[in-house]
Coordinates of C-alpha atoms in Angstrom, one line a residue:
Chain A
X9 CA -10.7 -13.0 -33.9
X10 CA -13.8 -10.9 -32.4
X11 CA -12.8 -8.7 -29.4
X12 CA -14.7 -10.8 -26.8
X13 CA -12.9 -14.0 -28.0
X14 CA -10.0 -11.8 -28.0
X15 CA -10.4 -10.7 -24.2
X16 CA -11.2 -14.1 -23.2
X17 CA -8.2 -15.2 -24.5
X18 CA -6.1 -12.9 -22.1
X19 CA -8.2 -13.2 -19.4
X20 CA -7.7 -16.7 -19.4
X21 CA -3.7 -16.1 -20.2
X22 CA -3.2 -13.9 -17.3
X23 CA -4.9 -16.3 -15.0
X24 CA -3.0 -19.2 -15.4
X25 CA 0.2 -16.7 -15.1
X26 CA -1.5 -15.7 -11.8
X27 CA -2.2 -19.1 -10.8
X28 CA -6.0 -18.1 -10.2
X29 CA -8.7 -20.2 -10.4
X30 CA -11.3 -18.4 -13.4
X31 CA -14.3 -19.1 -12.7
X32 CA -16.5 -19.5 -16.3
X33 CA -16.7 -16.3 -17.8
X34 CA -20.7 -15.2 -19.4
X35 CA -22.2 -11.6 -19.6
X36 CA -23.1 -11.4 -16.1
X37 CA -20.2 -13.2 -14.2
X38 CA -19.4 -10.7 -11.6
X39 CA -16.0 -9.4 -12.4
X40 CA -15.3 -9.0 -7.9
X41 CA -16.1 -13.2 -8.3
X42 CA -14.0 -14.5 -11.2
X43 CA -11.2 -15.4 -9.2
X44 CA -9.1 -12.3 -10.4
X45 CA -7.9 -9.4 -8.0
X46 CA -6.6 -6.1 -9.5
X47 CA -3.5 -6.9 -9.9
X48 CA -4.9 -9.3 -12.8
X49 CA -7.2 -6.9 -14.3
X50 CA -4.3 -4.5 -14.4
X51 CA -2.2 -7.2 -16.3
X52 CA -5.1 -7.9 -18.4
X53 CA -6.1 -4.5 -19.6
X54 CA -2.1 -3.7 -20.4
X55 CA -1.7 -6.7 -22.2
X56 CA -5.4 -5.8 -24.4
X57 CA -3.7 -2.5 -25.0
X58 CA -0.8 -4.1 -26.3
X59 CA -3.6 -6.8 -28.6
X60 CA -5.8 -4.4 -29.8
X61 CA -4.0 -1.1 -29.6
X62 CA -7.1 0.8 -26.9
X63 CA -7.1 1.1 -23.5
X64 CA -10.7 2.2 -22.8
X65 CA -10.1 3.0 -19.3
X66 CA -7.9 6.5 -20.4
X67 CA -9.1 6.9 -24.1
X68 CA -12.1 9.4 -23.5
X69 CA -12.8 11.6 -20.2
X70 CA -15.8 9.5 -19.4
X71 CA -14.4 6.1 -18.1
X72 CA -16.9 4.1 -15.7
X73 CA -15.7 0.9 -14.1
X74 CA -17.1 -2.5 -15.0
X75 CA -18.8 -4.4 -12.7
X76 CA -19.6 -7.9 -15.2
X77 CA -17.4 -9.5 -17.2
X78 CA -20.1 -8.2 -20.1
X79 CA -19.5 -5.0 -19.0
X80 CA -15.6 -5.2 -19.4
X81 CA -15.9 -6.6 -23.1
X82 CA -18.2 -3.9 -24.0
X83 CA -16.5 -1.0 -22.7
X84 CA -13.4 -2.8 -25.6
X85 CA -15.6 -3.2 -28.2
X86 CA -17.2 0.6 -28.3
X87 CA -13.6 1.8 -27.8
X88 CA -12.8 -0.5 -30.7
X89 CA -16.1 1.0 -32.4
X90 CA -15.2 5.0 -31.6
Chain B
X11 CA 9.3 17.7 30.4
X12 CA 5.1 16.4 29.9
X13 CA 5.2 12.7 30.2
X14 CA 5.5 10.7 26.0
X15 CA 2.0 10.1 24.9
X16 CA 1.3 6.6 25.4
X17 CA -1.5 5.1 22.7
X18 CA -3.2 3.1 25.7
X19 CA -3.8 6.1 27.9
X20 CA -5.1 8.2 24.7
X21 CA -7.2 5.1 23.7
X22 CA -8.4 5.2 27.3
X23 CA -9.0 8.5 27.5
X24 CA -11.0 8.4 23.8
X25 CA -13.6 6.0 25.0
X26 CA -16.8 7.7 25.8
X27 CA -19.8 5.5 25.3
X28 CA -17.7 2.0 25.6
X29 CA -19.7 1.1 22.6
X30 CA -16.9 1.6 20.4
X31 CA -14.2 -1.1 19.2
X32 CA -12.5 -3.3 16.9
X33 CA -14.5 -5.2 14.4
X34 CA -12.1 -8.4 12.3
X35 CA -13.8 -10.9 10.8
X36 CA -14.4 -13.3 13.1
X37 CA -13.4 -11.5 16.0
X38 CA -14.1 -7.8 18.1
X39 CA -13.0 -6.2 20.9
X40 CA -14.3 -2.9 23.0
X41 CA -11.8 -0.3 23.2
X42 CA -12.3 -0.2 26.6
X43 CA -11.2 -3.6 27.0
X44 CA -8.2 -3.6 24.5
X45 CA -6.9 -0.4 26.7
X46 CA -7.6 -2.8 30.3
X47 CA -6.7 -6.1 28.8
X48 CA -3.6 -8.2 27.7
X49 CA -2.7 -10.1 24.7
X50 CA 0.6 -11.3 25.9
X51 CA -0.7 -13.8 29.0
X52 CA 2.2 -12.1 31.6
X53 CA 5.0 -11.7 29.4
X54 CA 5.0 -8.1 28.9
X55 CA 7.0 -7.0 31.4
X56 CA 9.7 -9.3 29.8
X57 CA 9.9 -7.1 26.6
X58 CA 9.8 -3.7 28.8
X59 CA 12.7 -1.6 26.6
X60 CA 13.1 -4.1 24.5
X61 CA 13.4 -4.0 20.3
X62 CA 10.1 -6.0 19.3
X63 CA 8.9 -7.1 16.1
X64 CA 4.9 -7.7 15.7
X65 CA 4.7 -10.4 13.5
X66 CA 1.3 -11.5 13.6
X67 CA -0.5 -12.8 10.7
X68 CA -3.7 -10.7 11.5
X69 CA -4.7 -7.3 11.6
X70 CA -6.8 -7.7 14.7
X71 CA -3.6 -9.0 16.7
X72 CA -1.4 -6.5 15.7
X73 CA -3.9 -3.5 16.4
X74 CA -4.5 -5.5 20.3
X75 CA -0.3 -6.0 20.0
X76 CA 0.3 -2.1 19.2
X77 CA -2.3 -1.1 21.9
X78 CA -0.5 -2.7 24.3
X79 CA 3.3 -2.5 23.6
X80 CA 3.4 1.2 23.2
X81 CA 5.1 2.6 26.2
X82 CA 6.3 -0.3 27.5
X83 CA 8.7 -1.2 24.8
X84 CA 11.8 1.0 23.4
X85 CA 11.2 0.0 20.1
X86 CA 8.1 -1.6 17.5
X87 CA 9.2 -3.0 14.4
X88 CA 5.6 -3.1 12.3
X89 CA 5.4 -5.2 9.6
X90 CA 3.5 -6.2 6.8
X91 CA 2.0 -9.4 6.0
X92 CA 3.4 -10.0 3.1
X93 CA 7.0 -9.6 4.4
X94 CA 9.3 -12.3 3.1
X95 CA 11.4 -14.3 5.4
X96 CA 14.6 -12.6 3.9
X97 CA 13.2 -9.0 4.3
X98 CA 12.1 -10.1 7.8
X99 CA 15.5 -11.2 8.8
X100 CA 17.2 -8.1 7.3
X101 CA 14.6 -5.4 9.3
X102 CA 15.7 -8.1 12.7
X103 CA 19.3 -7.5 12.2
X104 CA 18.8 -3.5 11.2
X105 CA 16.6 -2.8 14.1
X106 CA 18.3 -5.3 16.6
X107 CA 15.2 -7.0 17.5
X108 CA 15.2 -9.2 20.9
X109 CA 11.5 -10.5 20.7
X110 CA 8.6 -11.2 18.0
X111 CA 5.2 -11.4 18.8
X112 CA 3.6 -13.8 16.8
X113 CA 0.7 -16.3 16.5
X114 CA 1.8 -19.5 15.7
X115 CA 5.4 -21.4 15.7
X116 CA 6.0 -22.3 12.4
X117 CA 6.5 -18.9 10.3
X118 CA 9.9 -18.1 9.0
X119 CA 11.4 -15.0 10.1
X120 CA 14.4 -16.0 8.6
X121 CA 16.1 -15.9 11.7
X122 CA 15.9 -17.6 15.2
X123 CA 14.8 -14.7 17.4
X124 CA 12.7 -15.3 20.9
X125 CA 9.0 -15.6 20.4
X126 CA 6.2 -14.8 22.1
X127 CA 3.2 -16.2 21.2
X128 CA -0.3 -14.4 21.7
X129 CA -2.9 -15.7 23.5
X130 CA -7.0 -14.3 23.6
X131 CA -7.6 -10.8 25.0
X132 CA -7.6 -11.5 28.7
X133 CA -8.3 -9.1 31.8
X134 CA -5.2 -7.5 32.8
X135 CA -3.4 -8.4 36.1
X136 CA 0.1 -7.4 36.0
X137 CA 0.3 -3.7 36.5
X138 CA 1.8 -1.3 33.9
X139 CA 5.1 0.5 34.6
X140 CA 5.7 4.0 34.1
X141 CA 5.1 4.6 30.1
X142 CA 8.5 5.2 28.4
X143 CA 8.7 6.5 25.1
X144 CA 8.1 4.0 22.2
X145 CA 9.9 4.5 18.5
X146 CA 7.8 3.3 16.2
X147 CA 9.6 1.6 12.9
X148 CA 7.8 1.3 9.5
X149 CA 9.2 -0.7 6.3
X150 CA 9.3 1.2 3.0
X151 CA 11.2 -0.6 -0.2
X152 CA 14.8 -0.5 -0.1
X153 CA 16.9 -0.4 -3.8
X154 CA 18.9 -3.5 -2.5
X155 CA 16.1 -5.6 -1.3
X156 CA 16.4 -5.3 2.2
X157 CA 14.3 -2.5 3.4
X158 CA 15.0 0.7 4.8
X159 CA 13.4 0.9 8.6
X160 CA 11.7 4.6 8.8
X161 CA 11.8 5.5 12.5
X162 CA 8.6 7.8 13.9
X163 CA 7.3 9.0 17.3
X164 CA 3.7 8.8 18.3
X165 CA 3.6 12.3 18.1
X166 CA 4.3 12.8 14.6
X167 CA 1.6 9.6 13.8
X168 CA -0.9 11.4 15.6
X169 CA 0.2 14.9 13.8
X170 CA -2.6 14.8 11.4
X171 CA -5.3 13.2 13.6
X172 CA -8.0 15.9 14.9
X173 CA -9.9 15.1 17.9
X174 CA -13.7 15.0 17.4
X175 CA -15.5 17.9 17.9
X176 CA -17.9 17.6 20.9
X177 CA -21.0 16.3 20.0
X178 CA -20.3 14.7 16.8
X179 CA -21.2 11.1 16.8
X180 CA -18.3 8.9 16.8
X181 CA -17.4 7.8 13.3
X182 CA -17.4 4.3 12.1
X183 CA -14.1 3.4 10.4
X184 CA -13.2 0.9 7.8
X185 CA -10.1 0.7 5.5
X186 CA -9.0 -1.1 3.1
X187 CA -5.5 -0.6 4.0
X188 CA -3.3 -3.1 6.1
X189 CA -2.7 -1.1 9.5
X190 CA 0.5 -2.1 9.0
X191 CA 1.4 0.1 6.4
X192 CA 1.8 4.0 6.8
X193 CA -2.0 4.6 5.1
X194 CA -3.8 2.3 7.3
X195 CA -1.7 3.0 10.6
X196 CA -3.2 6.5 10.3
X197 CA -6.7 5.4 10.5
X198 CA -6.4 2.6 13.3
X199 CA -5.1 5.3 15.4
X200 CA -7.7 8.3 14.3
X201 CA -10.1 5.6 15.7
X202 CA -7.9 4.3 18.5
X203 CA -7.6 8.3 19.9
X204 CA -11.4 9.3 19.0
X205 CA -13.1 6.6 20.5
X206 CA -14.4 5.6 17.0
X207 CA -14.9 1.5 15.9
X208 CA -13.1 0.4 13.2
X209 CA -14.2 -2.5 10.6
X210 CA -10.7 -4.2 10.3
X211 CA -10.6 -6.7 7.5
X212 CA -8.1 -9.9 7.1
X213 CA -6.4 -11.5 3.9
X214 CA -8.7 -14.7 3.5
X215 CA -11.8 -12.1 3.9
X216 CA -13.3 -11.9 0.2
X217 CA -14.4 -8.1 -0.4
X218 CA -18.2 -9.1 -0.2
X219 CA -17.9 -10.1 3.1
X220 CA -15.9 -7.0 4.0
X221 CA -17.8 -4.7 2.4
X222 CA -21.0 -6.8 3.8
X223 CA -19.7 -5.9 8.0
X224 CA -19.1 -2.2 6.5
X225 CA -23.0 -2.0 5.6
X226 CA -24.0 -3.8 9.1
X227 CA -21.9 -1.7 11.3
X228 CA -22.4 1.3 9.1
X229 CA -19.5 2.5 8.1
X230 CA -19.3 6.0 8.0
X231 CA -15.7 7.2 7.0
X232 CA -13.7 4.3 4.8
X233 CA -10.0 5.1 3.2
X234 CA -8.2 3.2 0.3
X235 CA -6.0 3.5 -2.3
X236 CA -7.2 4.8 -5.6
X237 CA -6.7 1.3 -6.9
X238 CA -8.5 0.1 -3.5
X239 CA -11.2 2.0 -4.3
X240 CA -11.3 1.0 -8.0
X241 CA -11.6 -2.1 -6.9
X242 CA -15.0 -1.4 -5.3
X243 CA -16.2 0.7 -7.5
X244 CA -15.5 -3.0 -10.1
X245 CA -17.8 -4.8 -7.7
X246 CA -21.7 -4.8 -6.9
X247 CA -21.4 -4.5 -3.3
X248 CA -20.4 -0.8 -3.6
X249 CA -24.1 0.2 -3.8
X250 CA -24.7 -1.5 -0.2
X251 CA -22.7 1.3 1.7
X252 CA -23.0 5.1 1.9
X253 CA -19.8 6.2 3.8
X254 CA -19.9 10.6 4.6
X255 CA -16.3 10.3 4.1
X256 CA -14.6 8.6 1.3
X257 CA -10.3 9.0 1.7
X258 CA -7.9 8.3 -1.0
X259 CA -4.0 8.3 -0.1
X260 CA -1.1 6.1 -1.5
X261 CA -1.1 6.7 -4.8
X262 CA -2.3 9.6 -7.5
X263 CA -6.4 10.6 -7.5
X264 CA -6.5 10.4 -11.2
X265 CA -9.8 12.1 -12.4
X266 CA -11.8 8.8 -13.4
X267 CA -11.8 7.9 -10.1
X268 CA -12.6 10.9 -8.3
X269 CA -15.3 11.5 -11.0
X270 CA -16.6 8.1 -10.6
X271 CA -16.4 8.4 -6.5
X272 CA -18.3 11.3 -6.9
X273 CA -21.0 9.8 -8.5
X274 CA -21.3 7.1 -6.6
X275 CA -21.3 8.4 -3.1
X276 CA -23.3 12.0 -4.0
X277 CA -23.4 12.8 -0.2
X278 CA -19.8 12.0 0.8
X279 CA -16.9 14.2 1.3
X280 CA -14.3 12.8 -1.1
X281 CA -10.7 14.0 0.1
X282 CA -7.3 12.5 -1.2
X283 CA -4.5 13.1 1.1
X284 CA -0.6 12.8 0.0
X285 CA 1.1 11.2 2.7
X286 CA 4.2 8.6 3.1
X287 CA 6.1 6.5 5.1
X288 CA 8.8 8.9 5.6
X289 CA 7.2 12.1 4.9
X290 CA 4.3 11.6 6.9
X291 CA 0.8 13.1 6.1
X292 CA 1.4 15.7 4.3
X293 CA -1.9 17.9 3.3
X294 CA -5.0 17.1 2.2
X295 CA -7.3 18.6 -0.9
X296 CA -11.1 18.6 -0.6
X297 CA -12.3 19.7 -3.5
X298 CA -13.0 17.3 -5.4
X299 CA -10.1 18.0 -8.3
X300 CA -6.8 16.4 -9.1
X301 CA -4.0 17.6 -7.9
X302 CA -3.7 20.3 -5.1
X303 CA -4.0 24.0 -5.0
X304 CA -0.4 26.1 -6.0
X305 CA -1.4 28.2 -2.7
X306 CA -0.4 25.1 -1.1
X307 CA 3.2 26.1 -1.1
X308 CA 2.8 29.1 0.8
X309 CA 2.2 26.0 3.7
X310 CA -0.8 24.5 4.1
X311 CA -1.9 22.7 7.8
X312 CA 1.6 22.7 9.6
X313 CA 3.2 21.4 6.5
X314 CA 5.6 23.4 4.3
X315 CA 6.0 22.6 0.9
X316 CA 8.8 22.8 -2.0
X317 CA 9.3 21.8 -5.0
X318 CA 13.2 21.4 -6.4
X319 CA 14.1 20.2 -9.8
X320 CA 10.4 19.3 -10.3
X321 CA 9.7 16.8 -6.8
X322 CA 7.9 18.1 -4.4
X323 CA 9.5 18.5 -0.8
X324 CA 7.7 18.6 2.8
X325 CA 8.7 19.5 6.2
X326 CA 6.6 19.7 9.7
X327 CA 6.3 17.9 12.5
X328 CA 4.9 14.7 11.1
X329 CA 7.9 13.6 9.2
X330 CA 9.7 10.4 10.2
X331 CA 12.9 10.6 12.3
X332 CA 15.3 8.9 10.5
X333 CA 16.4 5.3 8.7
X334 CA 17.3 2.6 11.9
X335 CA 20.2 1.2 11.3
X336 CA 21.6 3.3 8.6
X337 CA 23.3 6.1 9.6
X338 CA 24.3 6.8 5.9
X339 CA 21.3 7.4 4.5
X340 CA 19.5 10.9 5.3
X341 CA 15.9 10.7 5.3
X342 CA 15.7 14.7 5.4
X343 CA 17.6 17.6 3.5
X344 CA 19.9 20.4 5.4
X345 CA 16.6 22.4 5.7
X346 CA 14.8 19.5 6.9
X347 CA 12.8 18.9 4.2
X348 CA 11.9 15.2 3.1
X349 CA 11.9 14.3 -0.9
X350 CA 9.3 12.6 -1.2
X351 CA 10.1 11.6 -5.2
X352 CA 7.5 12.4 -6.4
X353 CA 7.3 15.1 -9.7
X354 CA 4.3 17.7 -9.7
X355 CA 4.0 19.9 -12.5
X356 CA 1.9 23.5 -12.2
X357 CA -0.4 24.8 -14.4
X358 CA -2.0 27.9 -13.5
X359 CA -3.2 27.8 -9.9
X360 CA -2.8 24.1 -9.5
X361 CA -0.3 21.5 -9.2
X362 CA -0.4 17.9 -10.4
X363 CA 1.5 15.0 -9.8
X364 CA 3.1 13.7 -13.2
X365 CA 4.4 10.0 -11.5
X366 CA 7.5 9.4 -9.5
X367 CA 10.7 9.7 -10.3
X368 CA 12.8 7.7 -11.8
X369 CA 13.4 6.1 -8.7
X370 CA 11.1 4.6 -7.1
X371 CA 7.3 2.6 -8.9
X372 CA 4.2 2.8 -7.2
X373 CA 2.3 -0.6 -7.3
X374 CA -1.5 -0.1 -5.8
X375 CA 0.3 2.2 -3.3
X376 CA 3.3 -0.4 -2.4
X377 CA 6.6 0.8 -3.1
X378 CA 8.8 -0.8 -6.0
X379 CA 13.0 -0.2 -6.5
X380 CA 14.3 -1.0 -9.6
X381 CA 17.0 -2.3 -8.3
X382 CA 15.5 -4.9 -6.2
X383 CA 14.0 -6.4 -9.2
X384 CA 17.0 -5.9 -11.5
X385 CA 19.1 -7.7 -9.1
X386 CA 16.7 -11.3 -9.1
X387 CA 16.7 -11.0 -13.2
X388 CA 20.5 -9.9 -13.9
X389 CA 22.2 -13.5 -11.8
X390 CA 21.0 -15.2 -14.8
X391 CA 23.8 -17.3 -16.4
X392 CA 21.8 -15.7 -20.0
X393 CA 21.4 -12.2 -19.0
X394 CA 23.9 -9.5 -19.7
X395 CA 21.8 -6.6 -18.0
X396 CA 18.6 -5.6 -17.4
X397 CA 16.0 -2.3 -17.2
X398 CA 12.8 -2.7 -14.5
X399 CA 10.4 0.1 -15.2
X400 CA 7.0 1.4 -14.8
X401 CA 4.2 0.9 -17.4
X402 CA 1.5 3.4 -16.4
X403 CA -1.9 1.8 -15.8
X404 CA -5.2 2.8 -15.1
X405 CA -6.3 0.4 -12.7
X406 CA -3.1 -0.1 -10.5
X407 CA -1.3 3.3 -11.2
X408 CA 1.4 1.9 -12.1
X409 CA 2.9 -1.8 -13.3
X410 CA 6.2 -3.3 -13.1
X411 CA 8.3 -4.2 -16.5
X412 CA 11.5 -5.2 -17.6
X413 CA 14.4 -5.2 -20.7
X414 CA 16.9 -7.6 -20.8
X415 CA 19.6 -7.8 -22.8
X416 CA 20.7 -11.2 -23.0
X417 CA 24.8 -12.4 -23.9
X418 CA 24.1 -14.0 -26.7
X419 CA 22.7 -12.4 -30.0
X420 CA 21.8 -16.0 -31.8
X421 CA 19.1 -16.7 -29.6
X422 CA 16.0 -19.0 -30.6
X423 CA 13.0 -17.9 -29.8
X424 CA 12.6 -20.8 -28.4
X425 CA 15.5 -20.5 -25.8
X426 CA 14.4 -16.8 -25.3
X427 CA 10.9 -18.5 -23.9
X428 CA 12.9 -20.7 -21.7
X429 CA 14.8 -17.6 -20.4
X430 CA 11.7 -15.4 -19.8
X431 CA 10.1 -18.8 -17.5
X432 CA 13.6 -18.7 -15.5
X433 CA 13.4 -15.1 -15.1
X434 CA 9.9 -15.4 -14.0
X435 CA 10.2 -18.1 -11.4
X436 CA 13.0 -16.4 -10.0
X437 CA 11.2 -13.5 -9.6
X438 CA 8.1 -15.0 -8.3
X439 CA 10.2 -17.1 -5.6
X440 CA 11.7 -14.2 -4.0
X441 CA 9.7 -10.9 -4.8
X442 CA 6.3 -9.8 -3.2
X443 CA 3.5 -10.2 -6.2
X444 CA 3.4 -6.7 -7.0
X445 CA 7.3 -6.7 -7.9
X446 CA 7.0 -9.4 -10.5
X447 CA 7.2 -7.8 -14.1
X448 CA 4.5 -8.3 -16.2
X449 CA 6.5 -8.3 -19.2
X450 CA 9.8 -8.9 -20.3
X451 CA 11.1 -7.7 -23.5
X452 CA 14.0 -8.6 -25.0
X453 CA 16.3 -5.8 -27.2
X454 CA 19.5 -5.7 -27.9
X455 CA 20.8 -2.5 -25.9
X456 CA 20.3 -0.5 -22.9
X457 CA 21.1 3.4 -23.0
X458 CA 23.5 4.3 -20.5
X459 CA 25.2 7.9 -19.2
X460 CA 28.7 8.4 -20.0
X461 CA 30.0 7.1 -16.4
X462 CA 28.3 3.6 -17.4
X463 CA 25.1 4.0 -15.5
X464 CA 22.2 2.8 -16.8
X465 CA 20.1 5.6 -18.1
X466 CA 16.8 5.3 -16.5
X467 CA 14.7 8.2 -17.8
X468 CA 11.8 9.7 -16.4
X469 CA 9.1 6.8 -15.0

């Protein structure tokens, strides 16, 4: 499974845990408007850490936050990619 | 003996231009009518040195509610919003309250206690008696679900609030804190005692909109949690507003976020603070860095500082008073120092904090017990025991998780499913959102100290 199919995937796990309404998901869905609050993206980037073994956000000393949904999936695939 | 301070009167005295006020939503107020004005449509006088519980829904009510209770009653039990109606019951009984002021009829509180509805900010007509001297009662998480009461004096709030200098423009506040918590009570009343307005926001306000009034009004000085301010950082409207004074508190100032801050706002002073609910404010470090200077402990700011067997210990004179209603617990050491929990570790001239311990789990800033989660999961007819933990995290600081070890070794995966959904409604029917583990992992054993404790390690 690629890594964006792969982040979808728990995106939309962890939503329907939340019982939050996802709004669709493309490259520049605004992450602030997909119907997730930060207790869902902290779910979701455990549970990719457990799935694909990176958590971007503390693997180098240059982390940026994402802001689009395309944003989030890239900053998986160039950890994936370093 | 100087007459108590009496938030009103400071308020009062704050208000220089009359210009300056409370911004919610869909509703403001001038300062200088908050301070002449009632929300309580001539019942005040009824809850004069009384125990009082504000229990309205919004933040604009129970700033107006604060405002105008302090110094008239004996006692304010603040609480937040997301109080359930078992944890309100329990802070009723412990702080023996006689009245709630609330906004509508219909919310639980778990208990039938006299109500006082508010009305609109009207004139005032009733004249004020002599101010008295108000404690003021804050909820932090309990280990047994019901929550320990901290107990402070206006005093020791204000303790860490500066008046402004003369001359300098009077600041525009926002925060993305409830008021109603320790972090956010700080900044309603640095801008209720420097005649500054403050943005208040509510639960149905989406950030947008919130962080659209900041940009209208402004905002000059705004305070969050690092995972508050994560949060904006994660969203496009963080571009629209250029505060001179970005403040962390709550939870650690990890580097990304400082870093990223830092970039973000090039002309802001970014400052994290360490405060709590029962240690009060503690210092502050304006550098930029993690962690805080090791000169720190020769005292920093009327604060002295310790650290024993790794936590880090402070004393002054904004501490809380003590637990209400619990006479067993001791909120300070002999010295009078409080623990605060939390481990700092030094490396050459600095200090940084390494996480709580094992103790207590810091959600977003919201305090988490163990216990209080471990006693929803282990009532399950299928669980023998059970281990709630923290799961370190980089956007909420922390995240809650739990082992279970169930009775029965023979189980089908398919039971163990039904097992995990139990434990997960039961935990979602009577724990705040942030309690709720995340995970649940089955194994077969728990470690536990010679005395039969369960052996809960470092967090």
């Amino acid at each position: 499974m690629s890594i964006r199919l792969t982040v979808l995937s728990v995106v939309e796990n962890v939503a329907a845990e939340q019982e939050k309404t996802l709004t669709p998901l493309a490259n520049d869905t605004v992450l602030a408007n997909s119907g997730l609050d930060s207790l869902c993206f902290a779910i979701i980037v455990a549970r990719l850490e457990d799935t694909l073994g990176v958590d971007p956000f503390t693997a180098s000393e240059e982390v940026y936050f994402p802001v689009t949904f395309g944003d989030f999936v890239a900053l998986y695939e160039n950890a994936a990619a370093a | 003996m100087p007459p108590p301070l009496d938030l009103r009167g400071l308020a009062g005295d704050a208000v220089s231009g009359g210009a300056a006020g409370l911004h919610a939503p869909k509703r403001q107020a001038l300062w200088r009518d908050a301070v002449q004005g009632t929300i309580l449509g001539g019942r005040r006088a009824s809850l004069a040195g009384k125990s009082v519980l504000i229990g309205v829904s919004s933040q604009f009510d129970a700033a107006l509610a604060m405002l105008e209770l302090d110094g008239v009653v004996a006692r304010m039990v603040i609480t937040p919003p997301d109080f359930t109606s078992e944890r309100l019951a329990s802070a009723i009984a412990q702080a023996q309250v006689e009245a709630i002021i609330c906004d509508d009829d219909v919310k639980d509180f778990g208990v039938d206690v006299t109500r006082v509805r508010v009305s609109a900010l009207a004139p005032e007509t009733e004249p004020r008696p002599a101010a008295t001297e108000t404690e003021w009662v804050l909820p932090t998480s309990g280990t047994t679900g019901a929550p320990k009461l901290v107990a402070h004096r206006l005093a020791g709030l204000l303790g860490a609030v500066r008046p402004r200098a003369a001359g300098e423009a009077a600041p525009v506040w926002a925060t993305f804190y409830d008021i109603r918590r320790y972090g956010g009570m700080q900044i309603f009343l640095r801008a209720a005692t420097s005649g500054a307005t403050l943005l208040l926001t509510e639960a149905s306000e989406p950030l947008a909109d919130h962080v659209t009034r900041m940009a209208a009004a402004g905002v000059t000085h705004l305070s969050g949690t690092p995972s508050h301010w994560r949060r904006l950082l994660m969203s496009p409207e963080a571009t629209r507003i250029a505060p001179k004074y970005v403040r962390l508190s709550g939870e650690i100032a990890d580097r990304a976020v400082l870093a990223n801050l830092a970039a973000f706002y090039p002309n802001a002073k970014i400052v994290h603070a360490y405060a709590s609910t029962e240690a009060g404010v503690g210092f502050e470090v304006t550098d930029g860095r993690e962690g805080f200077p090791a000169a720190y402990l020769d005292g920093v700011g009327g604060v002295e500082m310790r650290v024993v067997d790794g936590s880090l210990r402070l004393r002054s004179r904004r501490t809380a008073d003590r637990y209400v209603g619990r006479d067993d617990l001791a909120l300070a050491d002999a010295d009078g120092f409080v623990d605060t929990d939390d481990l700092v570790e030094r490396v050459g001239e600095r200090f940084f904090f390494k996480g709580r311990r094992a103790g207590t789990i810091n959600v977003g800033g919201l305090k988490v017990h163990p216990e209080e989660v471990e006693q929803i999961i282990n009532p399950h007819d299928a669980v023998r025991m059970s281990l709630v933990k923290a799961r370190r995290n980089p956007i909420m600081g922390d995240l809650i998780v739990a082992e279970v070890v169930l009775r029965e070794h023979d189980v089908s995966a398919e039971q163990k499913r039904a097992v995990k959904d139990e434990i997960l409604a039961a935990c979602r029917a009577r724990l705040e959102r942030h309690k709720v583990p995340v995970s649940i992992d089955f194994v077969p054993s728990l470690a536990m100290s010679a005395g039969g404790k369960l052996l809960r390690g470092k967090a």
